[in-house]
PDB file of C-alpha atoms in Angstrom:
ATOM      1  CA  LYS C   1     151.860 125.196  93.533  1.00  0.00           C
ATOM      2  CA  SER C   2     151.355 123.204  96.669  1.00  0.00           C
ATOM      3  CA  LEU C   3     148.649 123.584  99.272  1.00  0.00           C
ATOM      4  CA  SER C   4     149.731 123.765 102.891  1.00  0.00           C
ATOM      5  CA  LEU C   5     147.429 122.465 105.615  1.00  0.00           C
ATOM      6  CA  GLN C   6     149.673 123.757 108.357  1.00  0.00           C
ATOM      7  CA  GLY C   7     147.741 125.547 111.059  1.00  0.00           C
ATOM      8  CA  MET C   8     144.362 124.242 109.806  1.00  0.00           C
ATOM      9  CA  GLY C   9     144.226 121.280 112.185  1.00  0.00           C
ATOM     10  CA  ALA C  10     143.801 117.611 111.342  1.00  0.00           C
ATOM     11  CA  SER C  11     139.994 117.812 111.324  1.00  0.00           C
ATOM     12  CA  CYS C  12     139.908 119.445 107.898  1.00  0.00           C
ATOM     13  CA  CYS C  13     141.067 116.181 106.319  1.00  0.00           C
ATOM     14  CA  GLN C  14     138.659 113.901 108.173  1.00  0.00           C
ATOM     15  CA  PRO C  15     135.193 113.086 106.862  1.00  0.00           C
ATOM     16  CA  ALA C  16     132.349 114.714 108.717  1.00  0.00           C
ATOM     17  CA  ALA C  17     130.643 112.329 111.107  1.00  0.00           C
ATOM     18  CA  THR C  18     126.894 112.058 111.007  1.00  0.00           C
ATOM     19  CA  THR C  19     125.513 112.882 114.405  1.00  0.00           C
ATOM     20  CA  ALA C  20     122.088 112.379 115.893  1.00  0.00           C
ATOM     21  CA  THR C  21     121.674 116.153 115.678  1.00  0.00           C
ATOM     22  CA  GLU C  22     122.193 116.161 111.895  1.00  0.00           C
ATOM     23  CA  ILE C  23     119.714 113.310 111.488  1.00  0.00           C
ATOM     24  CA  ASP C  24     117.243 115.186 113.666  1.00  0.00           C
ATOM     25  CA  VAL C  25     117.728 118.334 111.567  1.00  0.00           C
ATOM     26  CA  TYR C  26     117.248 116.419 108.295  1.00  0.00           C
ATOM     27  CA  PRO C  27     114.653 113.741 109.166  1.00  0.00           C
ATOM     28  CA  ASP C  28     113.178 113.752 105.640  1.00  0.00           C
ATOM     29  CA  ILE C  29     116.572 113.014 104.094  1.00  0.00           C
ATOM     30  CA  ALA C  30     117.270 110.213 106.590  1.00  0.00           C
ATOM     31  CA  ALA C  31     113.795 108.719 106.035  1.00  0.00           C
ATOM     32  CA  LYS C  32     114.210 108.863 102.256  1.00  0.00           C
ATOM     33  CA  ALA C  33     117.628 107.178 102.485  1.00  0.00           C
ATOM     34  CA  ARG C  34     116.135 104.385 104.642  1.00  0.00           C
ATOM     35  CA  GLU C  35     113.238 103.925 102.190  1.00  0.00           C
ATOM     36  CA  GLU C  36     115.632 103.730  99.233  1.00  0.00           C
ATOM     37  CA  ALA C  37     117.828 101.197 101.055  1.00  0.00           C
ATOM     38  CA  ASP C  38     114.785  99.074 101.986  1.00  0.00           C
ATOM     39  CA  ALA C  39     113.454  99.202  98.403  1.00  0.00           C
ATOM     40  CA  SER C  40     116.868  98.265  97.030  1.00  0.00           C
ATOM     41  CA  ALA C  41     117.125  95.301  99.432  1.00  0.00           C
ATOM     42  CA  ALA C  42     113.602  94.147  98.512  1.00  0.00           C
ATOM     43  CA  GLU C  43     114.405  94.320  94.785  1.00  0.00           C
ATOM     44  CA  ALA C  44     117.598  92.322  95.326  1.00  0.00           C
ATOM     45  CA  ALA C  45     115.737  89.689  97.359  1.00  0.00           C
ATOM     46  CA  GLU C  46     113.047  89.342  94.701  1.00  0.00           C
ATOM     47  CA  ALA C  47     115.644  89.102  91.929  1.00  0.00           C
ATOM     48  CA  THR C  48     117.480  86.302  93.769  1.00  0.00           C
ATOM     49  CA  GLY C  49     114.305  84.448  94.790  1.00  0.00           C
ATOM     50  CA  THR C  50     114.905  84.915  98.509  1.00  0.00           C
ATOM     51  CA  ASP C  51     112.014  87.338  99.051  1.00  0.00           C
ATOM     52  CA  ILE C  52     109.611  84.573 100.110  1.00  0.00           C
ATOM     53  CA  VAL C  53     112.013  82.298 102.022  1.00  0.00           C
ATOM     54  CA  ARG C  54     110.770  81.587 105.574  1.00  0.00           C
ATOM     55  CA  ARG C  55     107.283  82.670 104.536  1.00  0.00           C
ATOM     56  CA  PHE C  56     104.223  80.466 104.387  1.00  0.00           C
ATOM     57  CA  ALA C  57     102.230  79.479 101.320  1.00  0.00           C
ATOM     58  CA  ARG C  58      99.673  77.064  99.945  1.00  0.00           C
ATOM     59  CA  ILE C  59     100.434  74.591  97.134  1.00  0.00           C
ATOM     60  CA  GLN C  60      98.421  75.254  93.968  1.00  0.00           C
ATOM     61  CA  ASN C  61      98.039  73.811  90.443  1.00  0.00           C
ATOM     62  CA  LEU C  62     100.255  70.786  91.084  1.00  0.00           C
ATOM     63  CA  ALA C  63      99.263  68.246  88.422  1.00  0.00           C
ATOM     64  CA  SER C  64     101.780  65.562  89.438  1.00  0.00           C
ATOM     65  CA  ARG C  65     100.460  65.340  93.035  1.00  0.00           C
ATOM     66  CA  PRO C  66      96.962  66.892  93.041  1.00  0.00           C
ATOM     67  CA  GLU C  67      96.339  65.652  96.606  1.00  0.00           C
ATOM     68  CA  LEU C  68      98.865  68.266  97.779  1.00  0.00           C
ATOM     69  CA  ASN C  69      96.960  71.191  96.239  1.00  0.00           C
ATOM     70  CA  GLY C  70      95.618  73.436  98.983  1.00  0.00           C
ATOM     71  CA  LYS C  71      98.099  72.162 101.586  1.00  0.00           C
ATOM     72  CA  PRO C  72      99.965  74.847 103.548  1.00  0.00           C
ATOM     73  CA  VAL C  73     103.770  74.782 103.430  1.00  0.00           C
ATOM     74  CA  GLU C  74     106.739  76.658 104.813  1.00  0.00           C
ATOM     75  CA  ILE C  75     109.136  77.930 102.165  1.00  0.00           C
ATOM     76  CA  LYS C  76     112.496  76.728 103.496  1.00  0.00           C
ATOM     77  CA  LEU C  77     114.984  77.898 100.879  1.00  0.00           C
ATOM     78  CA  TYR C  78     115.503  78.867  97.256  1.00  0.00           C
ATOM     79  CA  ASP C  79     117.500  76.596  94.933  1.00  0.00           C
ATOM     80  CA  LYS C  80     118.989  79.070  92.475  1.00  0.00           C
ATOM     81  CA  ASP C  81     120.326  76.364  90.123  1.00  0.00           C
ATOM     82  CA  LYS C  82     116.881  74.773  89.713  1.00  0.00           C
ATOM     83  CA  ASP C  83     114.920  78.021  90.145  1.00  0.00           C
ATOM     84  CA  LYS C  84     112.666  76.249  92.642  1.00  0.00           C
ATOM     85  CA  TYR C  85     111.775  76.550  96.301  1.00  0.00           C
ATOM     86  CA  GLN C  86     112.301  73.843  98.857  1.00  0.00           C
ATOM     87  CA  VAL C  87     109.117  73.596 100.902  1.00  0.00           C
ATOM     88  CA  GLY C  88     107.986  71.542 103.855  1.00  0.00           C
ATOM     89  CA  LEU C  89     104.542  70.451 104.949  1.00  0.00           C
ATOM     90  CA  GLU C  90     103.693  70.689 108.630  1.00  0.00           C
ATOM     91  CA  ASN C  91     104.708  67.545 110.551  1.00  0.00           C
ATOM     92  CA  ASP C  92     106.303  66.068 107.416  1.00  0.00           C
ATOM     93  CA  ASN C  93     110.059  65.660 107.157  1.00  0.00           C
ATOM     94  CA  ALA C  94     109.905  65.167 103.389  1.00  0.00           C
ATOM     95  CA  TRP C  95     110.890  68.238 101.389  1.00  0.00           C
ATOM     96  CA  LYS C  96     109.486  69.145  98.017  1.00  0.00           C
ATOM     97  CA  LEU C  97     110.938  71.355  95.288  1.00  0.00           C
ATOM     98  CA  LEU C  98     108.310  73.567  93.677  1.00  0.00           C
ATOM     99  CA  ALA C  99     108.346  76.384  91.142  1.00  0.00           C
ATOM    100  CA  ARG C 100     107.122  79.762  92.367  1.00  0.00           C
ATOM    101  CA  ASP C 101     103.929  79.535  90.286  1.00  0.00           C
ATOM    102  CA  LYS C 102     102.979  76.428  92.318  1.00  0.00           C
ATOM    103  CA  LEU C 103     102.996  78.475  95.520  1.00  0.00           C
ATOM    104  CA  GLU C 104     100.281  80.859  96.632  1.00  0.00           C
ATOM    105  CA  VAL C 105     102.194  82.911  99.186  1.00  0.00           C
ATOM    106  CA  PHE C 106     100.005  84.023 102.064  1.00  0.00           C
ATOM    107  CA  GLY C 107      99.609  87.790 102.323  1.00  0.00           C
ATOM    108  CA  GLU C 108     102.055  89.942 104.205  1.00  0.00           C
ATOM    109  CA  HIS C 109     102.197  88.371 107.626  1.00  0.00           C
ATOM    110  CA  ARG C 110     104.351  89.859 110.319  1.00  0.00           C
ATOM    111  CA  LEU C 111     105.533  86.498 111.620  1.00  0.00           C
ATOM    112  CA  ARG C 112     107.818  84.074 109.840  1.00  0.00           C
ATOM    113  CA  SER C 113     109.149  80.665 110.724  1.00  0.00           C
ATOM    114  CA  GLY C 114     111.518  81.114 113.657  1.00  0.00           C
ATOM    115  CA  SER C 115     109.977  84.365 114.897  1.00  0.00           C
ATOM    116  CA  LYS C 116     110.219  84.622 118.678  1.00  0.00           C
ATOM    117  CA  VAL C 117     106.805  85.490 120.156  1.00  0.00           C
ATOM    118  CA  ARG C 118     105.008  86.055 123.451  1.00  0.00           C
ATOM    119  CA  VAL C 119     101.398  84.985 123.966  1.00  0.00           C
ATOM    120  CA  VAL C 120      99.102  87.916 124.804  1.00  0.00           C
ATOM    121  CA  ASP C 121      95.372  88.497 125.154  1.00  0.00           C
ATOM    122  CA  SER C 122      93.672  90.288 122.279  1.00  0.00           C
ATOM    123  CA  GLU C 123      90.414  92.214 122.124  1.00  0.00           C
ATOM    124  CA  THR C 124      88.627  89.138 120.774  1.00  0.00           C
ATOM    125  CA  VAL C 125      90.529  86.208 122.301  1.00  0.00           C
ATOM    126  CA  SER C 126      91.483  85.382 125.873  1.00  0.00           C
ATOM    127  CA  VAL C 127      94.479  83.061 126.112  1.00  0.00           C
ATOM    128  CA  GLY C 128      94.021  82.225 129.763  1.00  0.00           C
ATOM    129  CA  GLY C 129      96.929  80.241 131.218  1.00  0.00           C
ATOM    130  CA  LEU C 130      99.086  80.835 128.133  1.00  0.00           C
ATOM    131  CA  ARG C 131      99.425  84.580 128.728  1.00  0.00           C
ATOM    132  CA  GLY C 132     103.080  85.644 128.890  1.00  0.00           C
ATOM    133  CA  LYS C 133     104.530  82.363 127.635  1.00  0.00           C
ATOM    134  CA  VAL C 134     107.310  82.664 125.050  1.00  0.00           C
ATOM    135  CA  GLY C 135     107.944  80.455 122.048  1.00  0.00           C
ATOM    136  CA  PHE C 136     108.840  80.258 118.370  1.00  0.00           C
ATOM    137  CA  VAL C 137     106.635  80.176 115.276  1.00  0.00           C
ATOM    138  CA  THR C 138     106.960  76.840 113.508  1.00  0.00           C
ATOM    139  CA  PHE C 139     104.152  76.981 110.939  1.00  0.00           C
ATOM    140  CA  PHE C 140     101.200  78.979 109.584  1.00  0.00           C
ATOM    141  CA  ASP C 141      98.216  77.418 107.821  1.00  0.00           C
ATOM    142  CA  GLY C 142      96.559  80.621 106.601  1.00  0.00           C
ATOM    143  CA  ASP C 143      94.460  80.943 109.750  1.00  0.00           C
ATOM    144  CA  LYS C 144      96.562  80.172 112.817  1.00  0.00           C
ATOM    145  CA  TYR C 145     100.235  79.988 113.705  1.00  0.00           C
ATOM    146  CA  SER C 146     101.741  76.865 115.232  1.00  0.00           C
ATOM    147  CA  VAL C 147     103.939  77.941 118.127  1.00  0.00           C
ATOM    148  CA  LYS C 148     106.417  75.795 120.038  1.00  0.00           C
ATOM    149  CA  LEU C 149     106.408  77.241 123.550  1.00  0.00           C
ATOM    150  CA  GLN C 150     109.527  77.122 125.720  1.00  0.00           C
ATOM    151  CA  THR C 151     107.580  74.805 128.024  1.00  0.00           C
ATOM    152  CA  GLY C 152     107.590  72.221 125.210  1.00  0.00           C
ATOM    153  CA  GLU C 153     103.903  72.656 124.393  1.00  0.00           C
ATOM    154  CA  ASN C 154     102.747  73.149 120.800  1.00  0.00           C
ATOM    155  CA  LYS C 155      99.820  75.545 120.418  1.00  0.00           C
ATOM    156  CA  ARG C 156      97.866  76.906 117.442  1.00  0.00           C
ATOM    157  CA  LEU C 157      97.164  80.604 117.949  1.00  0.00           C
ATOM    158  CA  LYS C 158      95.753  83.492 115.957  1.00  0.00           C
ATOM    159  CA  SER C 159      98.033  86.362 115.013  1.00  0.00           C
ATOM    160  CA  ALA C 160      96.210  88.738 117.392  1.00  0.00           C
ATOM    161  CA  CYS C 161      97.382  86.610 120.332  1.00  0.00           C
ATOM    162  CA  LEU C 162     101.065  86.831 119.458  1.00  0.00           C
ATOM    163  CA  GLU C 163     103.484  89.652 120.175  1.00  0.00           C
ATOM    164  CA  LEU C 164     106.636  89.613 118.050  1.00  0.00           C
ATOM    165  CA  LEU C 165     109.787  89.649 120.182  1.00  0.00           C
ATOM    166  CA  GLY C 166     112.236  89.217 117.308  1.00  0.00           C
ATOM    167  CA  ASP C 167     113.427  87.128 114.405  1.00  0.00           C
ATOM    168  CA  VAL C 168     116.059  84.698 115.550  1.00  0.00           C
ATOM    169  CA  ILE C 169     116.615  82.537 112.490  1.00  0.00           C
TER     170      ILE C 169
END
């Protein structure tokens, strides 16, 4: 037996499109799907070592160069073959390869290296003449972010004084 689609219209063979209305009707399903996708991406990043790239950390337990212990670094990239991270100290063009256990990653910070930011006043800090200036995060030492403003100035500012405009790198 054969099935005839004559008179049924072409739409019966086309996949149903997801519309904003369907997402609005099923917000729990859409939210759960987003959560599962985010969790899956996070697991993949952790498994490949890329979960902490572009984050900031402090060197710890480094016996070969104890003078570097406690120094803040930016995690530049992950070398999969060596299972180590390439890190850079602030204002130092020399790169170091370190194992993950030699890095104390700073807690979850909303800004990463390359984040585009705007300087704003906070409840506790007035930024005066810097208000509204835009720049990019270049470093974080555990207390303040180093920001290269579009004016060419380099400023160290607390997180509360920075509004995230986007990740560009």
